[in-house]
Short mmCIF file of C-alpha atoms in Angstrom, two decimals:
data_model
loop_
_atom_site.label_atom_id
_atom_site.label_comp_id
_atom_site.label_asym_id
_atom_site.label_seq_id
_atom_site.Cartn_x
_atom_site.Cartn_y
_atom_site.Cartn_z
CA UNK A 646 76.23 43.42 -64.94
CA UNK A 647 75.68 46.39 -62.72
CA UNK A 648 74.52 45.64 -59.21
CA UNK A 649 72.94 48.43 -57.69
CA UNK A 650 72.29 48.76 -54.04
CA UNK A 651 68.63 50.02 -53.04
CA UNK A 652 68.80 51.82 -49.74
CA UNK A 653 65.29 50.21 -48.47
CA UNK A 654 65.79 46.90 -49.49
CA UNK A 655 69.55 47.38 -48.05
CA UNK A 656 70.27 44.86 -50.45
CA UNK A 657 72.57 44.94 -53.80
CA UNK A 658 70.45 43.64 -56.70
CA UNK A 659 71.38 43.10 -60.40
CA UNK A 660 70.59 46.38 -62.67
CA UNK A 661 67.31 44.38 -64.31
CA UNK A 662 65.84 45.21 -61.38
CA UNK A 663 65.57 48.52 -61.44
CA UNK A 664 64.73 51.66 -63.82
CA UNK A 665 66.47 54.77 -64.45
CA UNK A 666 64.24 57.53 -63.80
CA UNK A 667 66.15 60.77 -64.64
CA UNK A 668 68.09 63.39 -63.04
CA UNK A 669 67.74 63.78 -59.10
CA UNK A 670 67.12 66.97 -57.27
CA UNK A 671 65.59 68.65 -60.38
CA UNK A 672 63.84 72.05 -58.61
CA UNK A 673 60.25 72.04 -59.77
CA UNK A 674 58.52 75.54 -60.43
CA UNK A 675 55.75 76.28 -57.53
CA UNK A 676 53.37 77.22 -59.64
CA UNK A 677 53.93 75.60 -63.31
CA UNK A 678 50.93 77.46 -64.76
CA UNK A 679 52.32 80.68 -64.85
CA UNK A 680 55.80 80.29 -66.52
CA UNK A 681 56.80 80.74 -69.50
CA UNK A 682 57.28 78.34 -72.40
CA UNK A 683 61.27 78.21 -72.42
CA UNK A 684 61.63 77.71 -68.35
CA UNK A 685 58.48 74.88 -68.93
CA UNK A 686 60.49 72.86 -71.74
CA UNK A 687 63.81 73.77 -69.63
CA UNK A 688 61.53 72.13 -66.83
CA UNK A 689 60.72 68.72 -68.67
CA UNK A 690 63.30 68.24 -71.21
CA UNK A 691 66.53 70.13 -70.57
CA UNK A 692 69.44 68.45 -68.49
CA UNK A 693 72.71 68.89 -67.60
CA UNK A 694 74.03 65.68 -68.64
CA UNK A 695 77.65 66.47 -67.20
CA UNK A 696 80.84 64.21 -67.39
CA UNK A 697 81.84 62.31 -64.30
CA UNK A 698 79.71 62.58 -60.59
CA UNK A 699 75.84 62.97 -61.67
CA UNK A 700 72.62 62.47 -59.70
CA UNK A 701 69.63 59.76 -60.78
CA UNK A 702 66.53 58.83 -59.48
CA UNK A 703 66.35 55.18 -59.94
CA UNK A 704 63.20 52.99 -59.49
CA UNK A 705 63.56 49.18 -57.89
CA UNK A 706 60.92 47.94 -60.32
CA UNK A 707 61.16 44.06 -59.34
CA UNK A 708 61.93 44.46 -55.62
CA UNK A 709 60.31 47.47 -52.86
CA UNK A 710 58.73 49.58 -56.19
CA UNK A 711 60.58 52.54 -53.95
CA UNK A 712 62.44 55.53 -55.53
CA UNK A 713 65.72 56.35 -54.32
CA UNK A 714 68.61 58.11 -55.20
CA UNK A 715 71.88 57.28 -56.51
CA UNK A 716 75.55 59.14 -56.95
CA UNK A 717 77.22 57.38 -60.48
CA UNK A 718 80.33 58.06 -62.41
CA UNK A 719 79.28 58.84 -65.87
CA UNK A 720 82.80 57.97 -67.23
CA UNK A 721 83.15 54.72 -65.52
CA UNK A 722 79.15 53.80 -65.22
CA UNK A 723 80.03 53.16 -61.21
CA UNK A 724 77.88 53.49 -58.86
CA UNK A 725 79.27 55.93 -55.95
CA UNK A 726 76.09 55.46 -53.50
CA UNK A 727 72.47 55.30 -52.92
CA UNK A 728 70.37 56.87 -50.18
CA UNK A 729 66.60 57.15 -49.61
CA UNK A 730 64.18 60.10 -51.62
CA UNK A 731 63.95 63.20 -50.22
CA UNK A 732 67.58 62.96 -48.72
CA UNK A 733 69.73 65.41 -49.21
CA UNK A 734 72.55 65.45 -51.03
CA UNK A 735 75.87 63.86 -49.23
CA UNK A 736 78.36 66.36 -48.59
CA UNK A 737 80.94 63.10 -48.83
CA UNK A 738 81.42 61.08 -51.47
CA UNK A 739 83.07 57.91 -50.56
CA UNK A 740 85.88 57.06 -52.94
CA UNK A 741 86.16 60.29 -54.67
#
């Protein structure tokens, strides 16, 4: 089982706790009205989905409810680190 470590909680917590919620730091469009119907579906549906160091949003369902973000190894399924919404991105990765 993967334990995941929320950053509010500051606590690491079996995976059942929590929900993946999609790719972190996705830029959304200012003003979604006006653009067109390829950058709109790019928007919603469209993601990178690269091999090895990705960014999630995960949800702790069963604990704080909080989002957070989290640095993962899609080869290995590890978990690099977490840190609080609306953090930036670390410029250090421990371990890698």
């Amino acid at each position: 089982m993967l334990l995941i470590r929320c950053p509010y909680c500051e606590e690491e917590r079996p995976e059942t706790e929590f929900r993946h919620a999609g790719e972190a730091h996705v830029a959304r469009p200012s003003d979604i009205a006006s653009i067109s119907d390829e950058d709109f579906e790019a928007f919603f549906f469209i993601r990178a989905n690269t091999r090895g160091t990705i960014y999630e949003r995960w949800r702790h369902i069963h604990g704080c409810a909080r989002f957070f973000n989290a640095v993962r190894d899609s080869v290995s399924d590890r978990l690099i680190v977490t840190y609080k919404a609306g953090e930036p991105k670390p410029k250090k990765l421990p371990g890698v």
